[in-house]
CSV table of C-alpha atoms in Angstrom, one decimal:
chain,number,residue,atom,x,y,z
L,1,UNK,CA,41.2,107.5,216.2
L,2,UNK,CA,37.9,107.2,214.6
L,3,UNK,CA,39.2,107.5,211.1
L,4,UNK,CA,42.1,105.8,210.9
L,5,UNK,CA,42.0,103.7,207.6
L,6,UNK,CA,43.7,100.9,208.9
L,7,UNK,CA,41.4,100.1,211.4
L,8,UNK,CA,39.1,98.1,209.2
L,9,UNK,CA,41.3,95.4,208.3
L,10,UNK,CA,41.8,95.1,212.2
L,11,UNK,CA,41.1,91.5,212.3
L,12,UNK,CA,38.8,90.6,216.1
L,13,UNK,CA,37.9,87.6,217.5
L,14,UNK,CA,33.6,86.7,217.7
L,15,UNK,CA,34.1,82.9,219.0
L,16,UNK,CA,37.4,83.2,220.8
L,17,UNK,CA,39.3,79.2,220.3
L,18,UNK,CA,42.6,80.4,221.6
L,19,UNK,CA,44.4,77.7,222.2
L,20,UNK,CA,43.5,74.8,219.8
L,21,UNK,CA,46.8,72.5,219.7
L,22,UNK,CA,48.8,75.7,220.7
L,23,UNK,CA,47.1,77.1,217.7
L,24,UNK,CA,44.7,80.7,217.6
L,25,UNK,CA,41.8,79.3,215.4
L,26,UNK,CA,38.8,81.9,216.4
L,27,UNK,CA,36.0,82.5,214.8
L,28,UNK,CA,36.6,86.1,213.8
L,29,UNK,CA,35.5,88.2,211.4
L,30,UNK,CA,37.5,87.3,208.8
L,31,UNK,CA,36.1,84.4,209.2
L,32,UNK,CA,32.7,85.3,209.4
L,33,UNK,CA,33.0,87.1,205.8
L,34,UNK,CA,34.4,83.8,204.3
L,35,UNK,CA,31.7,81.7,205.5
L,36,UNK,CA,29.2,85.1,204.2
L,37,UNK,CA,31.1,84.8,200.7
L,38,UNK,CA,30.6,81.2,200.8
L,39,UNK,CA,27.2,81.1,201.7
L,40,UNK,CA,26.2,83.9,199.4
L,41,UNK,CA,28.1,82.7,196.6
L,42,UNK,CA,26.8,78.9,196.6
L,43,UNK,CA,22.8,80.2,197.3
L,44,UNK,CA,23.1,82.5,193.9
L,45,UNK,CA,25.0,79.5,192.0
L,46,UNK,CA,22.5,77.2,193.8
L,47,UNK,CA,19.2,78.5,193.7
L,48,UNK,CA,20.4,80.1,189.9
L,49,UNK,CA,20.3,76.8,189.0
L,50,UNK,CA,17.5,74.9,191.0
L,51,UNK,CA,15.1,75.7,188.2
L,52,UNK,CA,16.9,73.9,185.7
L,53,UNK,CA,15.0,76.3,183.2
L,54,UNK,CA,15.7,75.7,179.1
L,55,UNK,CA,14.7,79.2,178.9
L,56,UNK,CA,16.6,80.9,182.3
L,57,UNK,CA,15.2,83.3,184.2
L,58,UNK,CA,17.4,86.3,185.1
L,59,UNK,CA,18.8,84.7,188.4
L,60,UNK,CA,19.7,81.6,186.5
L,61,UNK,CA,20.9,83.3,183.2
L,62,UNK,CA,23.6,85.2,185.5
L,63,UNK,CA,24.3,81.8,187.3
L,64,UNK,CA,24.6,80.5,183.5
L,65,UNK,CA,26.7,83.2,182.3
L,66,UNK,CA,29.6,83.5,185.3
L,67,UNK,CA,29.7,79.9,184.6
L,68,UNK,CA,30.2,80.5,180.9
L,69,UNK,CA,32.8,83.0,181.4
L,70,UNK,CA,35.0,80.7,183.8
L,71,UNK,CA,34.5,78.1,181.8
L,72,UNK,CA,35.5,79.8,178.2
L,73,UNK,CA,38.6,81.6,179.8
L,74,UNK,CA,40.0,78.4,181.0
L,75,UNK,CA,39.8,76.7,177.3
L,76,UNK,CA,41.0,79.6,175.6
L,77,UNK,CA,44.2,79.5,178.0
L,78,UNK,CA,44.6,76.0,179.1
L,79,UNK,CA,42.2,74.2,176.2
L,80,UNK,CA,40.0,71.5,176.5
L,81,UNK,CA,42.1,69.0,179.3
L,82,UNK,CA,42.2,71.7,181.2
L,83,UNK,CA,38.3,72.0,181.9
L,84,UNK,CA,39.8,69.1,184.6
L,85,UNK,CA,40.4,72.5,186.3
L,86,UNK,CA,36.8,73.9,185.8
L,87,UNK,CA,35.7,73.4,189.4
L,88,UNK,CA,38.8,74.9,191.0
L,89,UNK,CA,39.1,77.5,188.9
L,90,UNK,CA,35.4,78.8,189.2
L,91,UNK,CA,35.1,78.8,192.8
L,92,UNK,CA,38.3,80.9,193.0
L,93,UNK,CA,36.8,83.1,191.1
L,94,UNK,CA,33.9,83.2,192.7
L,95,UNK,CA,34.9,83.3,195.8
L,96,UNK,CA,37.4,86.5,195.0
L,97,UNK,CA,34.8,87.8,193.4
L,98,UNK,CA,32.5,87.7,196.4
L,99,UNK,CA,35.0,88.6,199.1
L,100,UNK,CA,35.9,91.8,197.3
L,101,UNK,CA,32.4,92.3,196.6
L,102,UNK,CA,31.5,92.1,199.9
L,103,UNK,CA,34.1,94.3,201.0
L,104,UNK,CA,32.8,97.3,199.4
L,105,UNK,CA,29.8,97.5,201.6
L,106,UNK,CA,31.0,100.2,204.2
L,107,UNK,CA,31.8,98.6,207.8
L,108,UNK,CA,32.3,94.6,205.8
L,109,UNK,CA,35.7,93.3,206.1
L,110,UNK,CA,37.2,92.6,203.0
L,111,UNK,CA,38.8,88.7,203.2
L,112,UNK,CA,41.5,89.4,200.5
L,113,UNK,CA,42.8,92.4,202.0
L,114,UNK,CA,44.6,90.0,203.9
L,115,UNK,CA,47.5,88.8,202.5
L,116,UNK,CA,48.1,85.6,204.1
L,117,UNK,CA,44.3,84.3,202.8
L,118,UNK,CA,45.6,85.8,198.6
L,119,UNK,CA,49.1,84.0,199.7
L,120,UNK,CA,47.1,80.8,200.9
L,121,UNK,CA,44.9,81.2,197.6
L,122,UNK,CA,48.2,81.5,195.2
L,123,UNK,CA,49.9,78.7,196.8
L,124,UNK,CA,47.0,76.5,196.4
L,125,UNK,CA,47.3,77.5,192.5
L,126,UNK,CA,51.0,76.6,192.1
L,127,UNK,CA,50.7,73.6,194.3
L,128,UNK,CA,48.0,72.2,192.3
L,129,UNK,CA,50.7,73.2,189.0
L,130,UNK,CA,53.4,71.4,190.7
L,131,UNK,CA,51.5,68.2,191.8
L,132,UNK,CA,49.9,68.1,188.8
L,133,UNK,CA,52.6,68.7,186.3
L,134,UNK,CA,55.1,66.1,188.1
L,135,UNK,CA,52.0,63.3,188.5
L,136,UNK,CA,51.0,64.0,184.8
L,137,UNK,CA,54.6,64.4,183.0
L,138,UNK,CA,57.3,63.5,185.4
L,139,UNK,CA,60.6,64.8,185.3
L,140,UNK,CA,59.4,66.2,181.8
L,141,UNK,CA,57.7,68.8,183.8
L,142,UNK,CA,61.0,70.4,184.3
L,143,UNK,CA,61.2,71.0,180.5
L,144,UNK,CA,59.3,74.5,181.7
L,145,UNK,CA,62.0,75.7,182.1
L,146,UNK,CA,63.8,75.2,179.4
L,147,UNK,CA,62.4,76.7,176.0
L,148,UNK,CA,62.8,75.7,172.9
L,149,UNK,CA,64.8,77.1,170.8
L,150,UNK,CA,67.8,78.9,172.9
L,151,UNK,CA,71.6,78.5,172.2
L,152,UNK,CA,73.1,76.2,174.5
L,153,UNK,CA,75.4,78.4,176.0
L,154,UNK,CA,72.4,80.7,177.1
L,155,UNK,CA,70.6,77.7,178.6
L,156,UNK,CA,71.9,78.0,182.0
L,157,UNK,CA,70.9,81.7,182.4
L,158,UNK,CA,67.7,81.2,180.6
L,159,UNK,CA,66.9,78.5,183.2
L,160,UNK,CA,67.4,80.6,186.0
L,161,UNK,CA,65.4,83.6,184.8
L,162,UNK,CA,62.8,81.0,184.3
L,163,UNK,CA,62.8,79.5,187.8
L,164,UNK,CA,63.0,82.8,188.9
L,165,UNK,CA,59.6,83.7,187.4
L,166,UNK,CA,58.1,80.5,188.4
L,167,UNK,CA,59.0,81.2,191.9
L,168,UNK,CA,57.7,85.0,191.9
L,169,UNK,CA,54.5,83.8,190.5
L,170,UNK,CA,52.6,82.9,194.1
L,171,UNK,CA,54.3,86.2,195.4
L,172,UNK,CA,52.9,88.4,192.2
L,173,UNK,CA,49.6,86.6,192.1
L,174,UNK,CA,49.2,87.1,195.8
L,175,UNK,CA,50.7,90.4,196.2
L,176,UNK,CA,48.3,92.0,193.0
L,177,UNK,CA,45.2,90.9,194.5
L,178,UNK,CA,46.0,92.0,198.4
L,179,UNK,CA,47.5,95.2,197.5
L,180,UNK,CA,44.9,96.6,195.5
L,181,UNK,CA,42.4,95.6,198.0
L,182,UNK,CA,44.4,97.3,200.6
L,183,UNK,CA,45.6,100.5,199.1
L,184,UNK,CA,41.8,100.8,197.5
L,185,UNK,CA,40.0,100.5,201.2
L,186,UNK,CA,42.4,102.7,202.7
L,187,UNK,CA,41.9,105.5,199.7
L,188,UNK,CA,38.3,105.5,199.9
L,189,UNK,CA,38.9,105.8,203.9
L,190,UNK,CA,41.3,108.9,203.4
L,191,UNK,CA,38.8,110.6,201.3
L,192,UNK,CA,36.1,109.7,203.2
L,193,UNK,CA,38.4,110.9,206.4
L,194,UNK,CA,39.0,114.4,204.4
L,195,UNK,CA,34.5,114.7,204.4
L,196,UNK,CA,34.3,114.2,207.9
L,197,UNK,CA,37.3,116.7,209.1
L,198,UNK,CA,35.9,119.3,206.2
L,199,UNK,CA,32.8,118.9,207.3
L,200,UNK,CA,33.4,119.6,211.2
L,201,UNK,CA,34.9,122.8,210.8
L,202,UNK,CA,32.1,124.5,209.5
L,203,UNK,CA,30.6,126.3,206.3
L,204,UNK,CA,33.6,126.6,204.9
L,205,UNK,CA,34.7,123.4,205.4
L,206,UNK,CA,31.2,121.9,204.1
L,207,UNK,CA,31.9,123.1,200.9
L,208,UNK,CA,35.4,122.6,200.3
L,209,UNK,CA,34.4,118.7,201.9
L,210,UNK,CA,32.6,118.7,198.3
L,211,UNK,CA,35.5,117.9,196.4
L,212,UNK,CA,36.6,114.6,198.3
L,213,UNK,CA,33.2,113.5,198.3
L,214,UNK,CA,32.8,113.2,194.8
L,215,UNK,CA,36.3,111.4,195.0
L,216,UNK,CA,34.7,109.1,197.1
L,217,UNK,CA,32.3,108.3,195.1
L,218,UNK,CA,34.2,108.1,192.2
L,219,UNK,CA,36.6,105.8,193.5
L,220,UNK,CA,33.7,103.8,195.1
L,221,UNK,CA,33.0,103.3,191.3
L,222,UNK,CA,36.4,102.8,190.6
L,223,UNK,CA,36.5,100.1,193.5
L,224,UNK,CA,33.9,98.2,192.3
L,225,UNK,CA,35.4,97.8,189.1
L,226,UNK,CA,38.8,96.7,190.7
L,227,UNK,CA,37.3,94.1,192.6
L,228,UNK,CA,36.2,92.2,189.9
L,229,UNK,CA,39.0,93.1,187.4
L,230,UNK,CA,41.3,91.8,190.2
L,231,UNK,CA,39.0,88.2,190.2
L,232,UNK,CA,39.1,88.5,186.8
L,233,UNK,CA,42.8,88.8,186.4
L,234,UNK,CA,43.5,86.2,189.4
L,235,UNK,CA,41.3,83.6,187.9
L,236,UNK,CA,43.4,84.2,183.8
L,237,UNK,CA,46.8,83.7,185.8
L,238,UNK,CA,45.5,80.7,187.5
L,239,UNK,CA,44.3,79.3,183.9
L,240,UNK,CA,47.9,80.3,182.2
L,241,UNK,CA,49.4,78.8,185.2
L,242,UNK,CA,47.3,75.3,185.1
L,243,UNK,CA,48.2,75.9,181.3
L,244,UNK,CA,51.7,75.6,181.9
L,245,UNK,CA,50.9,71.7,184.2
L,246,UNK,CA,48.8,70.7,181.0
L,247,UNK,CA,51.5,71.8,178.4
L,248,UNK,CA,55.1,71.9,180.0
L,249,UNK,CA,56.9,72.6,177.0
L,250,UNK,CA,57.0,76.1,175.7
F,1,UNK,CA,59.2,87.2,207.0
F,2,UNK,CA,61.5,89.4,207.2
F,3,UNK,CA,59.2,92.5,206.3
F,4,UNK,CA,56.8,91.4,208.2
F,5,UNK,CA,59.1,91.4,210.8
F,6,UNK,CA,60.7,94.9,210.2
F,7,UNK,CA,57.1,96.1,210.2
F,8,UNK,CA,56.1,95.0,213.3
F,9,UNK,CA,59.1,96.0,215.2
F,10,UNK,CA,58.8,99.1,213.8
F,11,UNK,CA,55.2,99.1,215.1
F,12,UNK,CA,56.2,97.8,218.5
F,13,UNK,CA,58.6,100.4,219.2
F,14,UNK,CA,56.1,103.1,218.5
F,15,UNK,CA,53.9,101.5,221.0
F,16,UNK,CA,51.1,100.8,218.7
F,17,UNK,CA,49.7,97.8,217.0
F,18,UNK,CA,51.3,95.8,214.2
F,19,UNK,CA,49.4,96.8,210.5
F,20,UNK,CA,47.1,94.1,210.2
F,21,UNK,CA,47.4,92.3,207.5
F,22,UNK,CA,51.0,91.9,208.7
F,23,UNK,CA,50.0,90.3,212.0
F,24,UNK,CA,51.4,86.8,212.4
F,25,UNK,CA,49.1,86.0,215.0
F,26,UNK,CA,45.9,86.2,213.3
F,27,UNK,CA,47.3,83.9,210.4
F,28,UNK,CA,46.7,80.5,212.0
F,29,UNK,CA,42.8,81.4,212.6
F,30,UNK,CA,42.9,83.1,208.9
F,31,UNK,CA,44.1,80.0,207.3
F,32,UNK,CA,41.9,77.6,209.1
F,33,UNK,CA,38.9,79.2,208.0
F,34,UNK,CA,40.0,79.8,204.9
F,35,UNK,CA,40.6,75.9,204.3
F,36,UNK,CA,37.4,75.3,205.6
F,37,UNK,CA,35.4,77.7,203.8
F,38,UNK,CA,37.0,77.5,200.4
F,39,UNK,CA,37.2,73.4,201.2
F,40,UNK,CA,33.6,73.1,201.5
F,41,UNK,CA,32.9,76.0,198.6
F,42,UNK,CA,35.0,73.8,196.5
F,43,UNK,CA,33.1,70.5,196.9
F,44,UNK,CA,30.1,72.6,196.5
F,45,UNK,CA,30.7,73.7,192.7
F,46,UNK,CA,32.6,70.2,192.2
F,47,UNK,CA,29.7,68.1,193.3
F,48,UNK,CA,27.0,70.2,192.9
F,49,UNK,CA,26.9,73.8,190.9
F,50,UNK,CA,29.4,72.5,188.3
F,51,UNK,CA,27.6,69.4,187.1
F,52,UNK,CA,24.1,70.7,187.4
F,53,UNK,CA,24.7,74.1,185.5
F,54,UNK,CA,26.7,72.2,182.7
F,55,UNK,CA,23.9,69.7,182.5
F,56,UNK,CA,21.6,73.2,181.7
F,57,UNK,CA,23.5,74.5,179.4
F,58,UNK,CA,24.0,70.5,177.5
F,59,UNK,CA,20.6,70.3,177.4
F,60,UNK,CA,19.7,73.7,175.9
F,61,UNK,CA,22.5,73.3,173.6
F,62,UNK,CA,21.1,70.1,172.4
F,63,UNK,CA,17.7,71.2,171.9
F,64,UNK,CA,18.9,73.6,170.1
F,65,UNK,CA,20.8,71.4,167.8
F,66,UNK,CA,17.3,69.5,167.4
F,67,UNK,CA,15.6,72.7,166.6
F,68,UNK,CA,17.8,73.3,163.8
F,69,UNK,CA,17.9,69.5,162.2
F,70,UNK,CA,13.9,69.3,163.0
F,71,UNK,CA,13.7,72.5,161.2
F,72,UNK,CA,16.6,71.8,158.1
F,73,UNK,CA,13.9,68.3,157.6
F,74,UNK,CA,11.2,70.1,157.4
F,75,UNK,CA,13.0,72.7,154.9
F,76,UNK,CA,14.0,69.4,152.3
F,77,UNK,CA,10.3,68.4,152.8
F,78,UNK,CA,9.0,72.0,151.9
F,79,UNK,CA,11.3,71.7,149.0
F,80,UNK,CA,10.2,68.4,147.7
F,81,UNK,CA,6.9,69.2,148.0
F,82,UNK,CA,7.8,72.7,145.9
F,83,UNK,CA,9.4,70.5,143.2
F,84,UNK,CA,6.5,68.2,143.1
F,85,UNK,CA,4.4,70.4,142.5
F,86,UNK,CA,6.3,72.4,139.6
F,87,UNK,CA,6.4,68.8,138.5
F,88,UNK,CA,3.3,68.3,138.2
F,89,UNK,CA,2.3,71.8,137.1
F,90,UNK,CA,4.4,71.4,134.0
F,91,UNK,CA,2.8,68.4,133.5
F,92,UNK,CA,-0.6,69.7,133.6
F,93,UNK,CA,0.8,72.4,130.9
F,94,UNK,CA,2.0,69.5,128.5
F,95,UNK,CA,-1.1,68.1,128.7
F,96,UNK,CA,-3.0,71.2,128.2
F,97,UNK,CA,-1.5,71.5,125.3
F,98,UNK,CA,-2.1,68.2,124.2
F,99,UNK,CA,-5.4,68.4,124.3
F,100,UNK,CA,-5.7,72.0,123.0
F,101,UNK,CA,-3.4,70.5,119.7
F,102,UNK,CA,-6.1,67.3,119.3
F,103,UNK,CA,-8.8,69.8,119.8
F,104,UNK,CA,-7.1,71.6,117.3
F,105,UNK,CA,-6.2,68.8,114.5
F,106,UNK,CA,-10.1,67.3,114.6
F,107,UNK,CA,-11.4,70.4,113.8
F,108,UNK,CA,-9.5,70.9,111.5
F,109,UNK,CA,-9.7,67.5,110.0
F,110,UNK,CA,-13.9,67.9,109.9
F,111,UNK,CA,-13.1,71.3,108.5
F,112,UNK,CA,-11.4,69.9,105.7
F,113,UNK,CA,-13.5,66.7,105.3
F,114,UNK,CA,-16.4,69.3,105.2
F,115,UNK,CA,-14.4,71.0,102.8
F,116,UNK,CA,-13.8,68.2,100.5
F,117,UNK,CA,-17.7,66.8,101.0
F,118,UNK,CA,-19.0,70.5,99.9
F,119,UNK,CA,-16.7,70.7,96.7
F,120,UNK,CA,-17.5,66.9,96.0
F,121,UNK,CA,-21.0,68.2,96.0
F,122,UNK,CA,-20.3,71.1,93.7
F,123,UNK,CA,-18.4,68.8,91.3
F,124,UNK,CA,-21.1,66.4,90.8
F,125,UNK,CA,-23.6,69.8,90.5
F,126,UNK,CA,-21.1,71.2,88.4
F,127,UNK,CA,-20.7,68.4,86.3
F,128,UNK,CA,-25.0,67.2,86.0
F,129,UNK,CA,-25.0,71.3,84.8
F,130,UNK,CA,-22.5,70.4,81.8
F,131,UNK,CA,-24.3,67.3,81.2
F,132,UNK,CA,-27.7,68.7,80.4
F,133,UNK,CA,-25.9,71.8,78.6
F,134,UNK,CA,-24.4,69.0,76.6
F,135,UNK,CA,-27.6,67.8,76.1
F,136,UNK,CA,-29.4,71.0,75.2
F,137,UNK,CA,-26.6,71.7,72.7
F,138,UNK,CA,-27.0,68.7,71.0
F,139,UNK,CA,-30.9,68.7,70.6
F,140,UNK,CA,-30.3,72.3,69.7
F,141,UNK,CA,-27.2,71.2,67.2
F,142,UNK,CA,-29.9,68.4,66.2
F,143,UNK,CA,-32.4,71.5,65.3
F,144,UNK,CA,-30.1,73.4,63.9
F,145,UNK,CA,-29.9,70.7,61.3
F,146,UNK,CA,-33.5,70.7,60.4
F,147,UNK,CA,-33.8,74.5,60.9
F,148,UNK,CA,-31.1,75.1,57.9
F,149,UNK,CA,-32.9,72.3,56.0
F,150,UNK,CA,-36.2,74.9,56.5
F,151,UNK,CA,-34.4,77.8,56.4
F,152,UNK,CA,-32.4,76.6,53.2
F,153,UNK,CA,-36.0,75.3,51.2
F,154,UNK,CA,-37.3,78.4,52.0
F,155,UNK,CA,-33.8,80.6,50.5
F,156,UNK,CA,-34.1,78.4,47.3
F,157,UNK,CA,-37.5,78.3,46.8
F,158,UNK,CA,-37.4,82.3,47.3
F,159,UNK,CA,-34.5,82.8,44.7
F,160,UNK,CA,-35.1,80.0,42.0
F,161,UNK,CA,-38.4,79.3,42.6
F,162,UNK,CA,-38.0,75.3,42.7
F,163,UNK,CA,-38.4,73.0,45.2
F,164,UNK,CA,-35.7,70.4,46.4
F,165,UNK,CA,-36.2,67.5,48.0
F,166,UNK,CA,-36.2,66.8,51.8
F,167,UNK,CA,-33.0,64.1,51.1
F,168,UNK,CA,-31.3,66.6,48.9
F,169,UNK,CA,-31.3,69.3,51.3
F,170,UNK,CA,-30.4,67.4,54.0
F,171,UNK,CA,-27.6,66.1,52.4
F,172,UNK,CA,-26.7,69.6,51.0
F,173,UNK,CA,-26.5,70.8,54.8
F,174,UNK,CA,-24.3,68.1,56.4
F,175,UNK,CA,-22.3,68.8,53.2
F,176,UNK,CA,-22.2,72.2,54.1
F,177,UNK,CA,-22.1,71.6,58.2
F,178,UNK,CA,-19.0,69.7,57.7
């Protein structure tokens, strides 16, 4: 089926390494659009910066000013220990923010449709919490999950609902940023499915494909916005979360 | 998983491929690259973006921080050099005045010495004048003396018809002349 909309997160193999310790480890395309996110993310950074210019040209103030914004949302959430975090927490950004850029060219995979790559992603962000909270406090770490304040006999359940949370977090963090990839690319495909069958049955059909079209290019707008809201958004949870390794107690 | 799991035995007894974000078997490749792309992307920024674009924005923000001492020094200079110069302007008044007040007070003082030279002047004018009317009064007093002695030998002589003496008469008018 030509326009089935699941079809582009089809993931295919361009280098086939099948059997690499009994492991599947091709070079597919998913593949190819991390190492295209990569590479197009570190030349902007890169040569946005290689002029080193007091006043910055316009490549380097945008270098300048996605740094800026990384860099101010992780002190406002996590202070100024938690710039420690600055490198991590800017290339996840960036490199969610160029994924699901890149996925909004028609025919491009889109990297974090994939929910095993966001899952990867949010348990590299509460690992790092984890490790870091139990190397830098101890055992005081566990005091997360016990606030301040609560009568004793509510501790237990409070302690619960809070481990509870803590657990969900790599599964909400992950789960946000795949689905709305997902269910966004397979909208715009149904839409842009609804032109194509419109359009094939005649005059008619031309102009009654009007209406989807300008749903497809409205959501095409709307896309674009959700793939950097959903950067956005993954890179404040990641700064709350490394908030919570800095500052255990409530 | 067990979704995973429901879904892809779903999709396997429909005879058709498993959704593919769902399918298992491409995770192992998915992951791999991943660690190696976001791995090296990582060092990347760590090593090289974030240290060099922080080292940008330092700089800039230092120079601006010099901007704004160089220019607060230069503002404390323009304001000394303001107040020196009202300093000095009010001095330049004071003395203005100074010597507009001396100018003032010596002409005054040859005005009045002047003055006082002139009237000294008119005094001893004033007083020479007195003098020789003094004078004249007296020889004309004096004549007066010999003028009654005339006038008086010339009334007898006209009514009696005698003749007096010179001494007589003379002594007749001082009588009379007191």
């Amino acid at each position: 089926m030509a326009n089935d909309p699941i079809k582009q997160f089809e993931i295919t193999r361009i280098v086939p390494l099948e059997n690499v310790a009994g492991l599947d480890l091709s070079f597919t395309n998913s593949s190819l659009f991390m190492v295209a996110s990569v590479a197009a993310a570190s030349a902007f950074l890169y040569f946005g910066s290689a002029n080193r210019g007091l006043v910055p040209s316009r490549l380097q103030s945008m270098a300048e000013l996605s740094y800026e914004f990384v860099a101010s949302m992780l002190r406002d959430a996590a202070g100024t220990q938690g710039m420690r975090f600055f490198p991590f927490v800017f290339s996840l950004f960036m490199f969610v923010l160029f994924a699901n850029m890149f996925g909004m060219f028609p025919y491009f995979f889109t990297v974090t449709s994939h929910i095993i790559v966001t899952f990867a992603l949010a348990m590299l962000v509460i690992g790092t919490v984890v490790v870091y909270g139990f190397m830098k406090h101890g055992l005081k770490f566990l005091g997360l999950f016990v606030p301040e304040g609560v009568p004793g006999y509510l501790v237990p359940l409070v302690v619960l609902i809070e481990i509870i949370s803590f657990l969900s977090r790599p599964i909400s963090l992950s789960v946000r940023l795949f689905a709305n990839m997902l269910a966004g690319h397979i909208t715009l495909k149904v839409f842009a499915g609804f032109v194509v069958s419109l359009g094939a049955l005649g005059a008619a059909g031309v102009a009654g494909a009007i209406l989807p079209l300008i749903m497809v290019v409205a959501i095409t707008a709307l896309e674009f916005l959700v793939a950097f809201l959903q950067a956005y958004v993954f890179a404040v949870l990641t700064c709350m979360y490394l908030n919570d390794a800095l500052h255990p107690s409530h | 998983m067990f979704v995973t799991a429901a879904i892809a035995a779903e999709a396997a007894s429909e005879g058709e491929k498993v959704f593919p974000p769902f399918d298992s078997s491409t995770f192992a490749s998915q992951l791999f690259w991943l660690a190696i792309t976001f791995g090296f992307f990582y060092w990347f920024i760590a090593k090289v973006i974030s240290p060099r674009i922080g080292e940008i924005l330092e700089t800039r923000q230092d120079r601006i921080a010099g901007d704004l001492d160089m220019a607060r020094d230069l503002q404390e200079k323009a304001d000394e050099a303001h107040a020196a110069y009202e300093q000095e302007l009010a001095q330049a008044r004071t003395t203005a005045g100074e010597i507009g007040q001396k100018a003032r007070d010596k002409a005054k003082a040859e005005a009045e010495a002047e003055r006082q030279k002139v009237e000294a002047e008119l005094a001893t004018k004033l007083e020479e004048a007195e003098s020789r009317i003094a004078s004249i009064r007296e020889k004309a007093m004096a004549e007066v003396g010999s003028i009654a002695t005339d006038t008086t030998a010339q009334i007898v002589d006209q009514l009696i018809g005698t003749s007096v003496t010179k001494a007589e008469l003379t002594k007749a008018v001082g009588a009379a002349r007191g």
